[in-house]
Amino acid sequence: LLVLQSAYLGVTSSPSLFYVGNVFAHHYGGLLLALLLLFPALRGLAAARRDGTGGFVPGVVALVLGLGAVASAIVLEVVHNTADNRPILLLHIGLAVGAVVFGFAAVALHARRAAGVARLARNALAGAGVLSVVLLLLGPGMRERDRERYVIRNPLEAPLTMSEETMGGADGPFFPSSSATSTGGRIPSDFFMTSESCKRCHSDIYDQWEESAHHFSSFNNQWYRKSIEYMQEVNSIQSAKWCAGCHDHAVLFNGVMDQPVADFLETQEAHTGISCNSCHAITHVKDTMGNGGFFLEYPPMHDLAVSENPVLRWLHDKAVSLDPGPHKDVFLKPFHREQTSEFCASCHKVHLDEPVNNYRWLGLLNEYDNWQASGVSGHGARSFYYPAEPMDCADCHMPPVASDDKGNIDGYVHSHSFLAANTAVPVANLDEAQLANTIDFLQKRQVTVDIFAAGPARGVEAAGSGDGVD
């Protein structure tokens, strides 16, 4: 059973109670099973040596490897199964597989002369081994099919109206924003207000985000606040939801944005901004047409992570430390790493139409197309200059920074300060550190100016007399 369970955990990763239950059962049940089997194994070795069945030597090897697997499991319990401790995990897997192989050999050799229990154990191990191999062979194909559904693609035919872009059309709960939820309904606001729970494992990333423009994207940004107040005053409450699809998730997805701004301006929801879940709970991006064109999903087991019950929080964190796979699968989709520019396009490219401006279609902010048409993307045919290698949004705006967060890779994480050209927000927030980082970012050759056909300066008289340089 433990062999089959190991194969199951090796080929799949699911944020479900069944999977997490198997993680706990595999770890703690495996340790308990090893303790219970230790003395029977020693008696079996003694019998194999006494009877001369040939199972003694492979049995000793299996015992040593098994004890090594137990020791490595205990080490992982202490240091956690993070990326920088992956060698320990691989060692544990190798030792466990070796223990099973040599254990099967020992039982098989002993079973040739013995009867009853020995033969039954041999057959059980053989059957479990065959099923495990089948699972391991099917695993890569299953994962590849799962990855395929996260690829961001544009449709063959673009929608002609904003109602065609929106979940539920013009009567949808978030119209005219293109944002959608996996259930087709609303999401409680507290889902977006729990970023601090991420700090338990990602303190550096949380601190970076806390001072970023993403955090100050909502009514904690005075320029944005005045824009929405004016928009609701001169147009309508509904039209402002077009903005909220990218700026105000905590008040859009729970329905509060259906009210005048004055009714909720001072609430915590209105000052949440783009939270951790705003980006990491996105399960699908419709296309590269922007306007908040993504699907959000309330992740399974999220309530455990943010529970006020310390026991439930401990169970969640322990499950993540033993097997971070489900947590990673939920909050770090393939497009977060492999299609970062297309992912960013969901909000960094916008257009509006009659439901918003009472006029006609207009394209507005479009950082994605500008990037794609430039030499930086590697796709711009009209560019004069190209970098040594193509770069996407994250290469500039989320560069690697040193960190010992649990999610670090070789001592680095992607910066979540989201540095760009916004110096107004850190000035308004009296955030000298973020302002200094932004200025430093802008002064590192982020912008170059090329002036063609420039000549030496000349005075007015020289220019009039024809003595200047042509």
Coordinates of C-alpha atoms in Angstrom, one line a residue, residues 33-352:
L33 CA 5.2 1.5 9.6
A34 CA 9.0 1.5 9.6
L35 CA 9.0 1.3 13.3
L36 CA 6.5 -1.5 13.4
L37 CA 8.3 -3.5 10.7
L38 CA 11.8 -3.1 12.2
F39 CA 11.7 -6.1 14.5
P40 CA 9.9 -8.4 12.0
A41 CA 12.5 -7.5 9.4
L42 CA 15.3 -8.4 11.8
R43 CA 13.6 -11.7 12.5
G44 CA 13.3 -12.3 8.8
L45 CA 17.0 -11.6 8.3
A46 CA 17.9 -14.0 11.0
A47 CA 15.6 -16.7 9.4
A48 CA 17.1 -16.1 6.0
R49 CA 20.6 -16.4 7.3
R50 CA 19.7 -19.5 9.2
D51 CA 17.9 -21.2 6.3
G52 CA 20.5 -20.1 3.7
T53 CA 17.8 -19.0 1.2
G54 CA 19.9 -16.3 -0.3
G55 CA 17.7 -13.5 0.9
F56 CA 20.0 -12.4 3.7
V57 CA 22.4 -10.0 1.8
P58 CA 19.7 -8.2 -0.2
G59 CA 17.7 -8.0 3.0
V60 CA 20.5 -6.3 4.9
V61 CA 20.9 -3.8 2.0
A62 CA 17.1 -3.2 2.0
L63 CA 17.2 -2.6 5.8
V64 CA 20.0 -0.1 5.5
L65 CA 18.4 1.8 2.6
G66 CA 15.1 1.8 4.4
L67 CA 16.6 3.3 7.5
G68 CA 18.2 5.9 5.3
A69 CA 14.8 6.7 3.8
V70 CA 13.4 7.1 7.3
A71 CA 16.3 9.4 8.3
S72 CA 15.9 11.6 5.3
A73 CA 12.1 11.8 5.9
I74 CA 12.8 13.0 9.4
V75 CA 15.3 15.6 8.1
L76 CA 12.6 16.9 5.6
E77 CA 10.2 17.2 8.6
V78 CA 12.7 19.5 10.2
V79 CA 14.0 21.6 7.3
H80 CA 10.8 21.5 5.1
N81 CA 10.5 20.2 1.6
T82 CA 11.5 23.5 -0.1
A83 CA 13.3 24.0 -3.5
D84 CA 16.7 24.4 -1.8
N85 CA 16.1 21.1 0.0
R86 CA 15.1 19.2 -3.1
P87 CA 18.4 17.1 -3.0
I88 CA 17.2 15.7 0.3
L89 CA 13.8 14.8 -1.2
L90 CA 15.6 13.1 -4.2
L91 CA 17.8 11.2 -1.8
H92 CA 14.7 10.1 0.2
I93 CA 13.1 8.8 -3.0
G94 CA 16.2 7.0 -4.2
L95 CA 16.7 5.3 -0.8
A96 CA 13.1 4.3 -0.6
V97 CA 13.0 2.9 -4.2
G98 CA 16.3 1.0 -3.4
A99 CA 14.8 -0.4 -0.2
V100 CA 11.7 -1.7 -2.1
V101 CA 13.8 -3.3 -4.9
F102 CA 16.2 -5.0 -2.5
G103 CA 13.4 -5.9 -0.2
F104 CA 11.5 -7.6 -3.0
A105 CA 14.6 -9.5 -4.0
A106 CA 15.1 -10.6 -0.4
V107 CA 11.5 -11.8 0.0
A108 CA 11.5 -13.4 -3.5
L109 CA 14.7 -15.4 -2.7
H110 CA 13.4 -16.4 0.7
A111 CA 10.0 -17.3 -0.7
R112 CA 11.5 -19.9 -3.1
R113 CA 12.0 -22.2 -0.1
A114 CA 9.5 -20.8 2.3
A115 CA 5.8 -20.8 2.1
G116 CA 2.8 -18.9 3.2
V117 CA 3.5 -15.4 4.4
A118 CA 6.8 -15.0 2.5
R119 CA 5.2 -15.9 -0.9
L120 CA 2.2 -13.7 -0.1
A121 CA 4.5 -10.8 0.6
R122 CA 6.5 -11.5 -2.6
N123 CA 3.3 -11.4 -4.7
A124 CA 2.0 -8.3 -3.0
L125 CA 5.2 -6.4 -3.6
A126 CA 5.3 -7.6 -7.2
G127 CA 1.8 -6.4 -7.9
A128 CA 2.4 -3.1 -6.2
G129 CA 5.6 -2.6 -8.2
V130 CA 3.9 -3.2 -11.5
L131 CA 1.0 -0.8 -10.7
S132 CA 3.5 1.8 -9.6
V133 CA 5.5 1.6 -12.8
V134 CA 2.2 2.0 -14.8
L135 CA 1.3 5.1 -12.8
L136 CA 4.8 6.6 -13.2
L137 CA 4.7 6.0 -17.0
L138 CA 1.3 7.7 -17.3
G139 CA 2.3 10.6 -15.1
P140 CA 4.1 12.8 -17.6
G141 CA 1.3 12.6 -20.1
M142 CA -1.3 13.5 -17.5
R143 CA 0.7 16.6 -16.4
E144 CA 1.3 17.7 -20.0
R145 CA -2.4 17.6 -20.7
D146 CA -3.1 19.6 -17.5
R147 CA -0.5 22.3 -18.6
E148 CA -2.1 22.7 -22.0
R149 CA -5.3 24.2 -20.5
Y150 CA -3.4 27.1 -19.0
V151 CA -1.9 28.3 -22.3
I152 CA -3.0 31.9 -23.2
R153 CA -4.4 32.0 -26.7
N154 CA -6.3 34.6 -28.7
P155 CA -9.7 33.5 -30.2
L156 CA -10.1 33.2 -33.9
E157 CA -12.8 35.9 -33.8
A158 CA -12.7 38.8 -31.4
P159 CA -15.8 40.0 -29.6
L160 CA -17.5 43.0 -31.2
T161 CA -19.0 44.6 -28.1
M162 CA -18.1 44.9 -24.4
S163 CA -21.1 42.7 -23.5
E164 CA -19.7 39.9 -25.6
E165 CA -16.4 40.2 -23.5
T166 CA -18.2 40.0 -20.2
M167 CA -19.3 37.1 -18.1
G168 CA -23.1 37.2 -18.2
G169 CA -23.2 39.9 -20.9
A170 CA -24.6 43.3 -20.1
D171 CA -26.5 41.9 -17.2
G172 CA -23.5 40.2 -15.7
P173 CA -22.4 41.1 -12.1
F174 CA -19.1 42.7 -13.2
F175 CA -20.1 44.4 -16.5
P176 CA -18.5 46.2 -18.3
S177 CA -15.3 44.7 -16.9
S178 CA -14.2 41.5 -18.6
S179 CA -13.3 39.9 -15.3
A180 CA -15.0 36.6 -14.5
T181 CA -15.1 34.0 -11.7
S182 CA -14.9 30.2 -12.2
T183 CA -18.3 29.8 -10.5
G184 CA -20.0 32.6 -12.5
G185 CA -20.9 34.4 -9.2
R186 CA -19.3 36.6 -6.6
I187 CA -16.4 36.1 -4.3
P188 CA -16.3 37.2 -0.7
S189 CA -14.1 40.3 -0.1
D190 CA -12.1 38.8 2.7
F191 CA -10.6 36.4 0.1
F192 CA -8.6 39.4 -1.2
M193 CA -7.9 40.8 2.2
T194 CA -5.7 37.9 3.5
S195 CA -2.4 38.7 2.0
E196 CA -0.8 38.9 5.4
S197 CA -1.3 35.2 5.8
C198 CA 1.2 34.7 2.9
K199 CA 3.8 36.5 5.0
R200 CA 4.2 33.4 7.2
C201 CA 6.3 31.8 4.4
H202 CA 6.9 34.7 2.0
S203 CA 7.9 37.6 4.3
D204 CA 10.2 39.3 1.8
I205 CA 7.7 39.1 -1.1
Y206 CA 5.0 40.4 1.2
D207 CA 7.1 43.4 2.3
Q208 CA 7.9 44.2 -1.3
W209 CA 4.3 44.0 -2.4
E210 CA 3.1 46.1 0.6
E211 CA 4.9 49.2 -0.7
S212 CA 4.2 48.6 -4.4
A213 CA 1.9 50.3 -6.8
H214 CA -0.2 47.1 -7.0
H215 CA -1.0 47.5 -3.3
F216 CA -1.9 51.1 -3.8
S217 CA -4.1 50.6 -6.9
S218 CA -7.4 51.1 -5.2
F219 CA -8.9 53.9 -3.1
N220 CA -5.7 54.1 -1.1
N221 CA -4.5 55.9 -4.1
Q222 CA -5.8 59.5 -4.1
W223 CA -5.5 60.0 -7.9
Y224 CA -7.5 56.8 -8.6
R225 CA -10.0 57.7 -5.9
K226 CA -10.8 61.1 -7.4
S227 CA -11.0 59.5 -10.9
I228 CA -13.7 57.0 -9.8
E229 CA -15.6 59.7 -7.8
Y230 CA -15.7 61.9 -10.9
M231 CA -16.6 59.0 -13.2
Q232 CA -19.5 57.9 -11.0
E233 CA -20.7 61.6 -10.8
V234 CA -20.6 62.3 -14.6
N235 CA -21.4 58.9 -16.0
S236 CA -22.7 56.0 -13.8
I237 CA -21.9 53.7 -11.0
Q238 CA -21.9 50.7 -13.4
S239 CA -19.3 52.2 -15.8
A240 CA -16.8 52.5 -12.9
K241 CA -16.8 48.7 -12.6
W242 CA -14.8 48.7 -15.8
C243 CA -11.9 50.2 -13.8
A244 CA -12.5 47.9 -10.8
G245 CA -11.8 44.8 -12.8
C246 CA -8.1 45.6 -12.5
H247 CA -8.0 48.0 -9.5
D248 CA -10.6 47.0 -6.9
H249 CA -11.1 43.3 -6.6
A250 CA -12.2 43.4 -3.0
V251 CA -15.1 45.7 -3.8
L252 CA -15.9 44.5 -7.3
F253 CA -16.2 40.7 -6.8
N254 CA -18.3 41.0 -3.7
G255 CA -20.8 43.4 -5.2
V256 CA -19.9 46.5 -3.2
M257 CA -18.9 48.4 -6.3
D258 CA -22.6 48.6 -7.2
Q259 CA -22.8 51.4 -4.6
P260 CA -21.6 55.0 -4.7
V261 CA -18.0 55.4 -3.7
A262 CA -18.9 57.4 -0.6
D263 CA -20.7 54.4 0.9
F264 CA -17.5 52.3 1.2
L265 CA -14.6 54.7 0.7
E266 CA -13.3 54.3 4.3
T267 CA -13.7 50.5 4.5
Q268 CA -10.7 48.1 4.6
E269 CA -12.0 46.5 1.3
A270 CA -11.5 49.8 -0.5
H271 CA -7.9 50.0 0.6
T272 CA -6.9 46.5 -0.3
G273 CA -5.6 47.1 -3.8
I274 CA -4.3 44.3 -6.0
S275 CA -3.6 41.6 -3.4
C276 CA -1.7 38.3 -3.6
N277 CA -4.8 36.4 -4.6
S278 CA -5.7 39.0 -7.2
C279 CA -2.9 37.6 -9.4
H280 CA -2.2 34.2 -8.0
A281 CA -5.8 33.0 -7.9
I282 CA -6.2 33.6 -11.6
T283 CA -6.8 30.2 -13.3
H284 CA -7.3 31.3 -16.9
V285 CA -6.5 34.4 -19.0
K286 CA -8.9 34.6 -21.9
D287 CA -6.7 36.4 -24.5
T288 CA -4.3 39.3 -24.8
M289 CA -7.1 41.9 -25.3
G290 CA -6.9 43.0 -21.7
N291 CA -9.7 44.8 -19.8
G292 CA -9.3 42.4 -16.9
G293 CA -10.0 39.4 -19.1
F294 CA -9.3 36.6 -16.7
F295 CA -11.0 34.0 -14.5
L296 CA -10.6 34.0 -10.7
E297 CA -11.1 31.0 -8.6
Y298 CA -11.6 30.6 -4.8
P299 CA -8.8 28.0 -4.2
P300 CA -9.6 24.8 -2.3
M301 CA -8.4 24.8 1.3
H302 CA -8.0 28.6 1.3
D303 CA -10.1 28.7 4.4
L304 CA -7.6 26.5 6.2
A305 CA -4.7 28.9 5.4
V306 CA -6.4 31.9 6.8
S307 CA -8.3 30.3 9.6
E308 CA -8.2 31.9 13.0
N309 CA -8.0 28.4 14.5
P310 CA -4.3 27.8 15.1
V311 CA -4.7 24.0 14.7
L312 CA -6.2 24.4 11.2
R313 CA -3.5 26.9 10.2
W314 CA -0.8 24.5 11.5
L315 CA -2.3 21.6 9.5
H316 CA -2.3 23.7 6.3
D317 CA 1.2 24.9 6.8
K318 CA 2.5 21.5 7.7
A319 CA 0.9 20.0 4.6
V320 CA 2.6 22.7 2.5
S321 CA 6.0 22.1 4.1
L322 CA 5.7 18.3 3.5
D323 CA 4.5 18.6 -0.1
P324 CA 4.4 22.1 -1.6
G325 CA 3.2 20.7 -4.9
P326 CA -0.5 21.4 -4.5
H327 CA 0.1 24.9 -3.1
K328 CA 2.4 25.7 -6.1
D329 CA -0.1 24.3 -8.6
V330 CA -2.8 26.5 -7.2
F331 CA -0.9 29.8 -6.9
L332 CA 1.7 29.5 -9.6
K333 CA 0.2 28.6 -12.9
P334 CA 2.4 27.9 -16.0
F335 CA 1.4 31.3 -17.5
H336 CA 2.9 33.1 -14.4
R337 CA 6.3 31.8 -15.5
E338 CA 6.1 31.0 -19.2
Q339 CA 3.8 33.7 -20.6
T340 CA 4.3 36.5 -18.1
S341 CA 3.8 39.3 -20.7
E342 CA 0.5 37.7 -21.9
F343 CA -0.6 37.4 -18.3
C344 CA 0.2 41.0 -17.6
A345 CA -1.7 42.1 -20.7
S346 CA -4.9 41.1 -18.9
C347 CA -4.7 44.4 -17.1
H348 CA -1.9 46.4 -18.7
K349 CA -3.9 46.7 -22.0
V350 CA -7.4 48.3 -22.0
H351 CA -10.0 49.7 -24.2
L352 CA -13.5 51.1 -23.7

